[in-house]
JSON list of C-alpha atoms in Angstrom, two decimals:
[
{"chain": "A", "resi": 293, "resn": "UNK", "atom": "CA", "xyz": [-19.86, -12.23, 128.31]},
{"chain": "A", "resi": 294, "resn": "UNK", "atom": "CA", "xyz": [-22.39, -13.81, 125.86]},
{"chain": "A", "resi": 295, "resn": "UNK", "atom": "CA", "xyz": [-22.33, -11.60, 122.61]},
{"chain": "A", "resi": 296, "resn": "UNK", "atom": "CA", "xyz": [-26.11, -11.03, 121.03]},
{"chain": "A", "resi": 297, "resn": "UNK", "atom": "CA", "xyz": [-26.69, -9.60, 117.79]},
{"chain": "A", "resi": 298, "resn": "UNK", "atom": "CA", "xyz": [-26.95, -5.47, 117.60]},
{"chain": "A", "resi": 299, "resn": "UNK", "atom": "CA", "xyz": [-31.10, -5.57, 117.24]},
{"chain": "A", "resi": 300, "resn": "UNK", "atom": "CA", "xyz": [-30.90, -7.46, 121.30]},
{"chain": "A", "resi": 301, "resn": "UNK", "atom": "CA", "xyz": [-28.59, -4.52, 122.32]},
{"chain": "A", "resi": 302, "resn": "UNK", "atom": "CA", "xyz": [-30.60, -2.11, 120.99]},
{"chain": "A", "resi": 303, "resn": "UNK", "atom": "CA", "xyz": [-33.56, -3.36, 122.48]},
{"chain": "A", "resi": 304, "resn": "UNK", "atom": "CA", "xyz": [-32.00, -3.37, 125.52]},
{"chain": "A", "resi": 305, "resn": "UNK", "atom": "CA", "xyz": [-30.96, 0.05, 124.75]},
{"chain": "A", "resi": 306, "resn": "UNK", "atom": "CA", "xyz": [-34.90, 1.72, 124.04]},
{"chain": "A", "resi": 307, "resn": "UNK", "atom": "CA", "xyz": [-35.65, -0.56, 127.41]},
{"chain": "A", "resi": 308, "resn": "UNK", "atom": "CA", "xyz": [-33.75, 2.49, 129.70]},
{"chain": "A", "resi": 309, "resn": "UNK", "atom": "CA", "xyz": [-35.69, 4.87, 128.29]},
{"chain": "A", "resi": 310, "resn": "UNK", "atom": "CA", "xyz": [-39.81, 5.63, 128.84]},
{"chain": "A", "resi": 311, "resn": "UNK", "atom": "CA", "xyz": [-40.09, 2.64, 126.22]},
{"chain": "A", "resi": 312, "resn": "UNK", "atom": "CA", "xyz": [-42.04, -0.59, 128.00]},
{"chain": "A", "resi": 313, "resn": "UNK", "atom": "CA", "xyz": [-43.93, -2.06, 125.60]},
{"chain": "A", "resi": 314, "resn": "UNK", "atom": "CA", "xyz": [-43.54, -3.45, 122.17]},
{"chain": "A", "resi": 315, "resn": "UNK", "atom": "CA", "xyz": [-45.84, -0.70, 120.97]},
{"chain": "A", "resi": 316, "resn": "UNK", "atom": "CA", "xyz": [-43.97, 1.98, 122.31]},
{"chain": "A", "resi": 317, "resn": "UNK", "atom": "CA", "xyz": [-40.84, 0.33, 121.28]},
{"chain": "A", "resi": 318, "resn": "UNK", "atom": "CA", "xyz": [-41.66, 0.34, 117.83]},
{"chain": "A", "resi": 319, "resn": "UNK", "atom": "CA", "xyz": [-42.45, 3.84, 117.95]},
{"chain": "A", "resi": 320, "resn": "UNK", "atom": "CA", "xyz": [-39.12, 5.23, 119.16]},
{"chain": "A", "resi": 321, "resn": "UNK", "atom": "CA", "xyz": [-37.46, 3.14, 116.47]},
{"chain": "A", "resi": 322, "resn": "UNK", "atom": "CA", "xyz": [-39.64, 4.82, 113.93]},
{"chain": "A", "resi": 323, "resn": "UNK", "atom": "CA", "xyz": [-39.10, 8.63, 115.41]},
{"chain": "A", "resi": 324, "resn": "UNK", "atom": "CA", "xyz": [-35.41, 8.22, 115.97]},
{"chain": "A", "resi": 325, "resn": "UNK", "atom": "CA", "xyz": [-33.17, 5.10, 115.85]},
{"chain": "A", "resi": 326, "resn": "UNK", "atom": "CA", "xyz": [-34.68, 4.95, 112.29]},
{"chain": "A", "resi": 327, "resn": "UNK", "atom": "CA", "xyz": [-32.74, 7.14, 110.94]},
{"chain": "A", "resi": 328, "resn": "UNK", "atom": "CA", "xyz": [-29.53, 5.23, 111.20]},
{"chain": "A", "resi": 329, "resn": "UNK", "atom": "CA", "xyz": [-30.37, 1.41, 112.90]},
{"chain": "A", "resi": 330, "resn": "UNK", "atom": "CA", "xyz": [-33.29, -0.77, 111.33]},
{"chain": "A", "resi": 331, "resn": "UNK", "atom": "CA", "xyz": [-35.21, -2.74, 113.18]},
{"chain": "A", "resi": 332, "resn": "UNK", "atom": "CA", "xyz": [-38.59, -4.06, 111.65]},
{"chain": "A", "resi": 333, "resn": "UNK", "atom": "CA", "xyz": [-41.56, -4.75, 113.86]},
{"chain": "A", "resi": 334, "resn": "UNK", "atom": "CA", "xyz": [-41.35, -8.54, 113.15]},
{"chain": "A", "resi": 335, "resn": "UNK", "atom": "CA", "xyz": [-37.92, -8.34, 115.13]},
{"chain": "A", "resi": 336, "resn": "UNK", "atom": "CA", "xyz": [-39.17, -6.66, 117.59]},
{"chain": "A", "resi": 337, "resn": "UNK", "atom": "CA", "xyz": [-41.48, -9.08, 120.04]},
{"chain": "A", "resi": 338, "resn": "UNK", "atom": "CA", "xyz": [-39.59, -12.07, 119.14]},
{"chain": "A", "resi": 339, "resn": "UNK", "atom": "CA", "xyz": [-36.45, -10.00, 120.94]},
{"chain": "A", "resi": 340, "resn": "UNK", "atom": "CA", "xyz": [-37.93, -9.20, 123.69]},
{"chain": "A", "resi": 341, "resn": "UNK", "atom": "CA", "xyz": [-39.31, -12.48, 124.26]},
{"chain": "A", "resi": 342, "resn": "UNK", "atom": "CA", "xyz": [-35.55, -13.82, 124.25]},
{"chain": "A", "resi": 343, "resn": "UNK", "atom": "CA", "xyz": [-34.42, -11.25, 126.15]},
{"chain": "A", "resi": 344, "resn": "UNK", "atom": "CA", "xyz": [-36.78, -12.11, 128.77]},
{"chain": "A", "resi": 345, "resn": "UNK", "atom": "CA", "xyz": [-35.72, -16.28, 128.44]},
{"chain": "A", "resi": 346, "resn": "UNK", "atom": "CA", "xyz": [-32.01, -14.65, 129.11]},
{"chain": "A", "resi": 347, "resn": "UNK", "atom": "CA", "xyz": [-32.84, -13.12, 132.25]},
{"chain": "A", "resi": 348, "resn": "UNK", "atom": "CA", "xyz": [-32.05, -9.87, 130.86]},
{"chain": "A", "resi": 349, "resn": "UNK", "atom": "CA", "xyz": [-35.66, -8.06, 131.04]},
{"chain": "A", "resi": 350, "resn": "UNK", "atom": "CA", "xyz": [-38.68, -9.32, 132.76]},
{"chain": "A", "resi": 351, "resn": "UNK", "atom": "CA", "xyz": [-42.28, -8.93, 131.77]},
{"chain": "A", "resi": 352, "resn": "UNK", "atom": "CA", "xyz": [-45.59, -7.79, 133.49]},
{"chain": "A", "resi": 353, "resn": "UNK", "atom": "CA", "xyz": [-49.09, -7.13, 132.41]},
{"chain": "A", "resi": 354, "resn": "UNK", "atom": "CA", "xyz": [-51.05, -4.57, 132.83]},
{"chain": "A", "resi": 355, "resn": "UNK", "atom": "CA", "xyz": [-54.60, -4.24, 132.38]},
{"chain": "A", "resi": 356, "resn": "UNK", "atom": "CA", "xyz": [-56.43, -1.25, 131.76]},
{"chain": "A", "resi": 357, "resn": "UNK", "atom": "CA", "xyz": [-60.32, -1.31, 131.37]},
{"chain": "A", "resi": 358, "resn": "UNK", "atom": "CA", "xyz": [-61.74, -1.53, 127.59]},
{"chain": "A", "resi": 359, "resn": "UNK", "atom": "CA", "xyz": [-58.26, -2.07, 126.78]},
{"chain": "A", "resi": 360, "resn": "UNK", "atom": "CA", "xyz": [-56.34, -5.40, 125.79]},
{"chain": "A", "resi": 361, "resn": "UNK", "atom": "CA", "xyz": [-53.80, -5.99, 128.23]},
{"chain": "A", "resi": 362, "resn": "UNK", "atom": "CA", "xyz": [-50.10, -4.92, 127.73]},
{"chain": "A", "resi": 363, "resn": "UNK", "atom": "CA", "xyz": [-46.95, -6.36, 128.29]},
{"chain": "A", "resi": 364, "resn": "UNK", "atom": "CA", "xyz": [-44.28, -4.20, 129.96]},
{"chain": "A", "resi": 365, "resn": "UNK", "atom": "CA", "xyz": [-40.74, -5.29, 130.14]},
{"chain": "A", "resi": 366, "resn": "UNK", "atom": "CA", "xyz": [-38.12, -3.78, 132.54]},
{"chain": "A", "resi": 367, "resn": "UNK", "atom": "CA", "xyz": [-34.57, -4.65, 132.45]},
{"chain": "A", "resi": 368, "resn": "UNK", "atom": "CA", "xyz": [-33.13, -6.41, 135.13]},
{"chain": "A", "resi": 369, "resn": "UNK", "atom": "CA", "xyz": [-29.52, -5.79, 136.72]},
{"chain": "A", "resi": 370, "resn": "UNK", "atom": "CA", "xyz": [-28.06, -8.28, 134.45]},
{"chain": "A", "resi": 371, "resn": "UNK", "atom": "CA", "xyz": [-29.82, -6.48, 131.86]},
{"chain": "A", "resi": 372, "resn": "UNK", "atom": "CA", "xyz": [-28.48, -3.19, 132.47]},
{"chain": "A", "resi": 373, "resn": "UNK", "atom": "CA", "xyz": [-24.58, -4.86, 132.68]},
{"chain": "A", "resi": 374, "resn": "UNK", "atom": "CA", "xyz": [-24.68, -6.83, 129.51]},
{"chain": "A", "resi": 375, "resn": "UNK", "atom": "CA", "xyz": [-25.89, -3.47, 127.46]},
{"chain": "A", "resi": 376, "resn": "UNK", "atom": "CA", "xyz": [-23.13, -1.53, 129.53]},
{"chain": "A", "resi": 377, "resn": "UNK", "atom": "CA", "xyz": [-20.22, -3.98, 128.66]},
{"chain": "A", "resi": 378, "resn": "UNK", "atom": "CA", "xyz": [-21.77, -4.11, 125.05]},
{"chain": "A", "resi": 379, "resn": "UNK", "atom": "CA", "xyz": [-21.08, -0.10, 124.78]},
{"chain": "A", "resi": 380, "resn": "UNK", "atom": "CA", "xyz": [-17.41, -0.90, 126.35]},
{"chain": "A", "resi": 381, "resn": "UNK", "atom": "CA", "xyz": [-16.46, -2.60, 123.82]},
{"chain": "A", "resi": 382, "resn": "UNK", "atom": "CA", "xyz": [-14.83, -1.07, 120.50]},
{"chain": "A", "resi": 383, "resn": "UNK", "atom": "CA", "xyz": [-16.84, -1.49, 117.31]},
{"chain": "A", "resi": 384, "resn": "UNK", "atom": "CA", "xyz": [-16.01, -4.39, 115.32]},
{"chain": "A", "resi": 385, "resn": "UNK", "atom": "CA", "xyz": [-16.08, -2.34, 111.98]},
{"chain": "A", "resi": 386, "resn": "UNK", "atom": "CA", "xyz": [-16.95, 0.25, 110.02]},
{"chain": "A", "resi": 387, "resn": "UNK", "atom": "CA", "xyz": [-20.47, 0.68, 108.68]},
{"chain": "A", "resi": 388, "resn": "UNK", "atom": "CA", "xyz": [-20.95, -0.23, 105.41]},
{"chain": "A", "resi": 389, "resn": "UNK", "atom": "CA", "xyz": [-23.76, 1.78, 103.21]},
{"chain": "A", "resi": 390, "resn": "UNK", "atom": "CA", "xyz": [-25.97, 0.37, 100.97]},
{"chain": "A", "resi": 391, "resn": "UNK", "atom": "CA", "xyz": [-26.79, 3.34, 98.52]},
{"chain": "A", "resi": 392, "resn": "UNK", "atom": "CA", "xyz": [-29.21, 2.05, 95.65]},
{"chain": "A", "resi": 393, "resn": "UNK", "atom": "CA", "xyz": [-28.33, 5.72, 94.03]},
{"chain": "A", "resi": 394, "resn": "UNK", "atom": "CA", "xyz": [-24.54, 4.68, 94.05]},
{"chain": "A", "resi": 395, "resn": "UNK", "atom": "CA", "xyz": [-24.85, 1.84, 92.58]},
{"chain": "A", "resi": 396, "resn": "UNK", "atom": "CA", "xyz": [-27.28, 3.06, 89.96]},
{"chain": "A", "resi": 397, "resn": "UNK", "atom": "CA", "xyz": [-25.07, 5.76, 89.04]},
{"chain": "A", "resi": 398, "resn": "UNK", "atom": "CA", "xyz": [-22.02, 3.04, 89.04]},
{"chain": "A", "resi": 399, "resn": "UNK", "atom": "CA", "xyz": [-23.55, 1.12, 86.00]},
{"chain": "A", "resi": 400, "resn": "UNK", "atom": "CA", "xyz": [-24.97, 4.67, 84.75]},
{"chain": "A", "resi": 401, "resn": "UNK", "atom": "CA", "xyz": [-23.16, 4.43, 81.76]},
{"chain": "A", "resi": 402, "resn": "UNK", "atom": "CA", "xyz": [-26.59, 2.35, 80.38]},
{"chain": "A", "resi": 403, "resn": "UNK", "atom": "CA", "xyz": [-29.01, 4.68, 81.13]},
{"chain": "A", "resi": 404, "resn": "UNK", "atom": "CA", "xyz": [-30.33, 8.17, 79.26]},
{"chain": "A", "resi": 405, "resn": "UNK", "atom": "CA", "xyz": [-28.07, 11.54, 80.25]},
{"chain": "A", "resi": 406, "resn": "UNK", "atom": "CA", "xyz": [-31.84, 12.89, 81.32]},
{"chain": "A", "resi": 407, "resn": "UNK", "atom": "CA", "xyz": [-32.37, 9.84, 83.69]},
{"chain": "A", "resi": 408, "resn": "UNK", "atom": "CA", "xyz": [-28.83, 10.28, 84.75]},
{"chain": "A", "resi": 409, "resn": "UNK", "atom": "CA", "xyz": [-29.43, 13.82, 85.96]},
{"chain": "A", "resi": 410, "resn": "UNK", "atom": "CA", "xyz": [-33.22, 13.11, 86.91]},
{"chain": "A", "resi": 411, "resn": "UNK", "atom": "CA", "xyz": [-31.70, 10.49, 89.77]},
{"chain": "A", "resi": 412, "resn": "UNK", "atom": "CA", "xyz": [-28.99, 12.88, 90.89]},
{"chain": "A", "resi": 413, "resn": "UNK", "atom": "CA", "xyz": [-31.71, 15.45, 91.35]},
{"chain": "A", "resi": 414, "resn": "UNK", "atom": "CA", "xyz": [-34.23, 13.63, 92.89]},
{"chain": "A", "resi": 415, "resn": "UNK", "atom": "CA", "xyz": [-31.52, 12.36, 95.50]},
{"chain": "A", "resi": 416, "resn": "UNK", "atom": "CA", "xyz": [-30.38, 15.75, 96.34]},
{"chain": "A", "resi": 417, "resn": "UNK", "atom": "CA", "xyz": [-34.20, 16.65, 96.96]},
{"chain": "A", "resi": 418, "resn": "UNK", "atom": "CA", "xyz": [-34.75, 13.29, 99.15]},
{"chain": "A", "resi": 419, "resn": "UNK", "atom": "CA", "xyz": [-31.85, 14.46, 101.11]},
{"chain": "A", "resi": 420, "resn": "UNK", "atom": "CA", "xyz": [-32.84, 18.11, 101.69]},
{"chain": "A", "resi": 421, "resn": "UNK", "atom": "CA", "xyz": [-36.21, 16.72, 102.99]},
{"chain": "A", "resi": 422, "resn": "UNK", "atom": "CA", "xyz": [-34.51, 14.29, 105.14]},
{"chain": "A", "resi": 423, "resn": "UNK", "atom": "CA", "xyz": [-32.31, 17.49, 106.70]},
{"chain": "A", "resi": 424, "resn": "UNK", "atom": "CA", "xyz": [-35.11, 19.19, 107.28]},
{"chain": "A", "resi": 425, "resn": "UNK", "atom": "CA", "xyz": [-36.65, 16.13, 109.35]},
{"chain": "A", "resi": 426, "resn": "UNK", "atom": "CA", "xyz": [-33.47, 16.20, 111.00]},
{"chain": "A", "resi": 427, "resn": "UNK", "atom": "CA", "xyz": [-33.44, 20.10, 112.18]},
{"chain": "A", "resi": 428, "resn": "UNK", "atom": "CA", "xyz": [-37.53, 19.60, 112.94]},
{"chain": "A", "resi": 429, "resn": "UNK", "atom": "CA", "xyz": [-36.24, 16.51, 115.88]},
{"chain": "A", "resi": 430, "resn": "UNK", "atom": "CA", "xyz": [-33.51, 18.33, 116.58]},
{"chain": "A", "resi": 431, "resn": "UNK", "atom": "CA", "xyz": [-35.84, 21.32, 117.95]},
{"chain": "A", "resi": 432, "resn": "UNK", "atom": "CA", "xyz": [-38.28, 19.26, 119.73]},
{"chain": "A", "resi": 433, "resn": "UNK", "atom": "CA", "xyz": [-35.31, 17.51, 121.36]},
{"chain": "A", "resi": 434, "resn": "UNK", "atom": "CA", "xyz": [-34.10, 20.94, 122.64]},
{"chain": "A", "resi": 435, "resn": "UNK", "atom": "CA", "xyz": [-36.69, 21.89, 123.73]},
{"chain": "A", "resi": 436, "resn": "UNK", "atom": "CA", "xyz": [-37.06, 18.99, 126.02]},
{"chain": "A", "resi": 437, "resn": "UNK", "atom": "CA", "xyz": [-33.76, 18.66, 126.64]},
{"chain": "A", "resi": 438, "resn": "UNK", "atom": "CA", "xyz": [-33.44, 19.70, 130.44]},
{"chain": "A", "resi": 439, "resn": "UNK", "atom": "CA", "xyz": [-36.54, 17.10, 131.37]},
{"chain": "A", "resi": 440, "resn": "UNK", "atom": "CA", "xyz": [-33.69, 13.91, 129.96]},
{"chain": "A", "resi": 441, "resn": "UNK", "atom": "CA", "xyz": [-30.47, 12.56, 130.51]},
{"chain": "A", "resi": 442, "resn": "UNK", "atom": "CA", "xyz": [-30.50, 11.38, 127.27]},
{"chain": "A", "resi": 443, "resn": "UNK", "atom": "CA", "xyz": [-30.82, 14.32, 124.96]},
{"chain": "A", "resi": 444, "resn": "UNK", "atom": "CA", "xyz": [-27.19, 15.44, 124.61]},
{"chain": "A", "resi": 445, "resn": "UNK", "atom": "CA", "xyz": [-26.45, 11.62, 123.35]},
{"chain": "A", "resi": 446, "resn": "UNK", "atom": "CA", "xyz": [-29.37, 12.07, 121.16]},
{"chain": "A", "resi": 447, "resn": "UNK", "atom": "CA", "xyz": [-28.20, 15.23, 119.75]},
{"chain": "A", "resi": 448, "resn": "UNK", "atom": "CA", "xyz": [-24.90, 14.13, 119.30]},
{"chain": "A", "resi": 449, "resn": "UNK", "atom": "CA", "xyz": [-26.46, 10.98, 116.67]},
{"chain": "A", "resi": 450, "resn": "UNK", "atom": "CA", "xyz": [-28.62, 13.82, 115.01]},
{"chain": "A", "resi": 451, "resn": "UNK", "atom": "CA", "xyz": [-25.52, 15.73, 114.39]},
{"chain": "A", "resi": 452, "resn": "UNK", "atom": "CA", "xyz": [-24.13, 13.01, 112.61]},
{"chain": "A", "resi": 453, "resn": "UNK", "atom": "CA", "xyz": [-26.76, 12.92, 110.20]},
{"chain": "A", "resi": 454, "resn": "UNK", "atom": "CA", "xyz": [-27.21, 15.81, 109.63]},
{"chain": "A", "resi": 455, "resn": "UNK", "atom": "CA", "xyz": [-23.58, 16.20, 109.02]},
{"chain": "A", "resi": 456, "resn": "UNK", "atom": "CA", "xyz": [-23.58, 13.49, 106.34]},
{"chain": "A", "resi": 457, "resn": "UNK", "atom": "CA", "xyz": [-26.79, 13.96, 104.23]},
{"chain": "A", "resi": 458, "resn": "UNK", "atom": "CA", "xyz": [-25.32, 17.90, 104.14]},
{"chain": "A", "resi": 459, "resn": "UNK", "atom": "CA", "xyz": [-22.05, 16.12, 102.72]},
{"chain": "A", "resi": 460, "resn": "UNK", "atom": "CA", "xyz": [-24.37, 13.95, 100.33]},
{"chain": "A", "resi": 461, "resn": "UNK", "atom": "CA", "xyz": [-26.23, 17.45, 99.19]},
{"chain": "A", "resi": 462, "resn": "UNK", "atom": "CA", "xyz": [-23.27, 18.91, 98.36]},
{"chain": "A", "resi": 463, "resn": "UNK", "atom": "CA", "xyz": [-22.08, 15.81, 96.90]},
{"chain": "A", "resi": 464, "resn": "UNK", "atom": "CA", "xyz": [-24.78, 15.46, 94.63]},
{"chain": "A", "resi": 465, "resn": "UNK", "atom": "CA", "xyz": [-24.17, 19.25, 93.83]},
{"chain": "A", "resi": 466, "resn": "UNK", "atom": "CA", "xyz": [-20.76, 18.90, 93.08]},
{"chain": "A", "resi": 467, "resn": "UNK", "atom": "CA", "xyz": [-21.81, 15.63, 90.48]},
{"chain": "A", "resi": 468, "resn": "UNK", "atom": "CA", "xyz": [-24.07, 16.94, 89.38]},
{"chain": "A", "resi": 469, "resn": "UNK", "atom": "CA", "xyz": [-22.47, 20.14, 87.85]},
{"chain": "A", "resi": 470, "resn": "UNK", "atom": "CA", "xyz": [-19.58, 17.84, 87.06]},
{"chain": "A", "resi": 471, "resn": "UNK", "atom": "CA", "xyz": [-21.79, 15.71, 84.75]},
{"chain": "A", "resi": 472, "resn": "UNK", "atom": "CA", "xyz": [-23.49, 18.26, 82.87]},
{"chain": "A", "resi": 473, "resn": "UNK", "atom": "CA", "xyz": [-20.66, 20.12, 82.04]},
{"chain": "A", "resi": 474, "resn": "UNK", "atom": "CA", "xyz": [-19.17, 16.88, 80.91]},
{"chain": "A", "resi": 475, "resn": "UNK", "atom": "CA", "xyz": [-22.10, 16.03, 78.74]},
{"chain": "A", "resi": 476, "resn": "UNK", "atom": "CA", "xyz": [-21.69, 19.51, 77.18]},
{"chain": "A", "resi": 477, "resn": "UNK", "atom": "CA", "xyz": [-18.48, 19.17, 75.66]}
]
C-alpha cells in the first residue's frame, strides 16, 4: 500500500461524508476536524487534485444557472480501500502539542509576576470558551444524531476534547493557585 501524508487521508476521510466540493470541504474542517487536525485551505484543492491523479476520487462538474460551476469529487473503490487500510493501521506515534502558553510559562522566570498570572488567566478563559464550543456541537450533533452513521464517531472525538481542555482548566487552576501562593511567601 502506498502511504500519503495524514492531510490525503483526511481528505479522503470528509469525501464519505455529504462533503463534495472544496467549498464544502473546507467548511467541515472549520466546524469540526478543526478542533484537533489542521488543514489550511491552500492544502486543500491541491489534495484533491492528487487524489484524483491517484485514482483515488474522481471529479465532475456541475453547473447550476447564475452560478460558477463546481467541482464534485467522489471516491472511487480504490479510494474507499486505501482510507480503510490507512485506519487499520496502528498510529505511528503519539501527538505531540505545541502549547505557545507552555512554553511561555517555561522561560517565565523573565517576565512580571502580573504577566505571569495575566497569561495563566487568560488561558483558563480561552479554554472555558473553547468547552463551551465543544458542549454547543456536541448538542447539535445529538440532535441529529439518528439521521448519521457518523455521529457516535463524532461524539466520541468531541469527548476527547472536551475531556482535555477540562484537564487544562483545572490545570491552569491548580497553577495558578500554586503560583500565587508561592509569590506570597
Amino acid at each position: 500500500m502506498k502511504n500519503y501524508n495524514n492531510t490525503t487521508y483526511a481528505i479522503l476521510g470528509i469525501l464519505t461524508t455529504e462533503c463534495n466540493s472544496g467549498y464544502s470541504i473546507k467548511q467541515f474542517i472549520d466546524e469540526s476536524l478543526n478542533h484537533f487536525w489542521k488543514v489550511s485551505y491552500g492544502q486543500i484543492y491541491p489534495t484533491l487534485k492528487f487524489i484524483v491523479q491517484e485514482g483515488l476520487a474522481e471529479v465532475q462538474s456541475s453547473s447550476t444557472a447564475g452560478k460558477p460551476d463546481r467541482n464534485e469529487y467522489k471516491l472511487t473503490t480504490k479510494g474507499v480501500e486505501t482510507l480503510k487500510k490507512w485506519l487499520e493501521k496502528p498510529i505511528d506515534q503519539l501527538p505531540v502539542e505545541r502549547n505557545e502558553l507552555l512554553l511561555k510559562l517555561f522561560f517565565g522566570h523573565y517576565q512580571s509576576h502580573e504577566q505571569t498570572i495575566s497569561l495563566l488567566q487568560n488561558y483558563k478563559q480561552r479554554l472555558h470558551h473553547r468547552y463551551q464550543t465543544y458542549e454547543s456541537i456536541e448538542q447539535a450533533i445529538l440532535q441529529h444524531q439518528h439521521h448519521d452513521k457518523n455521529s457516535l464517531y463524532w461524539l466520541f472525538t468531541l469527548d476527547y476534547g472536551k475531556r482535555i481542555t477540562k484537564a487544562a482548566m483545572e490545570w491552569c487552576e491548580c497553577t495558578l493557585q500554586k503560583y500565587v501562593s508561592i509569590k506570597e511567601d
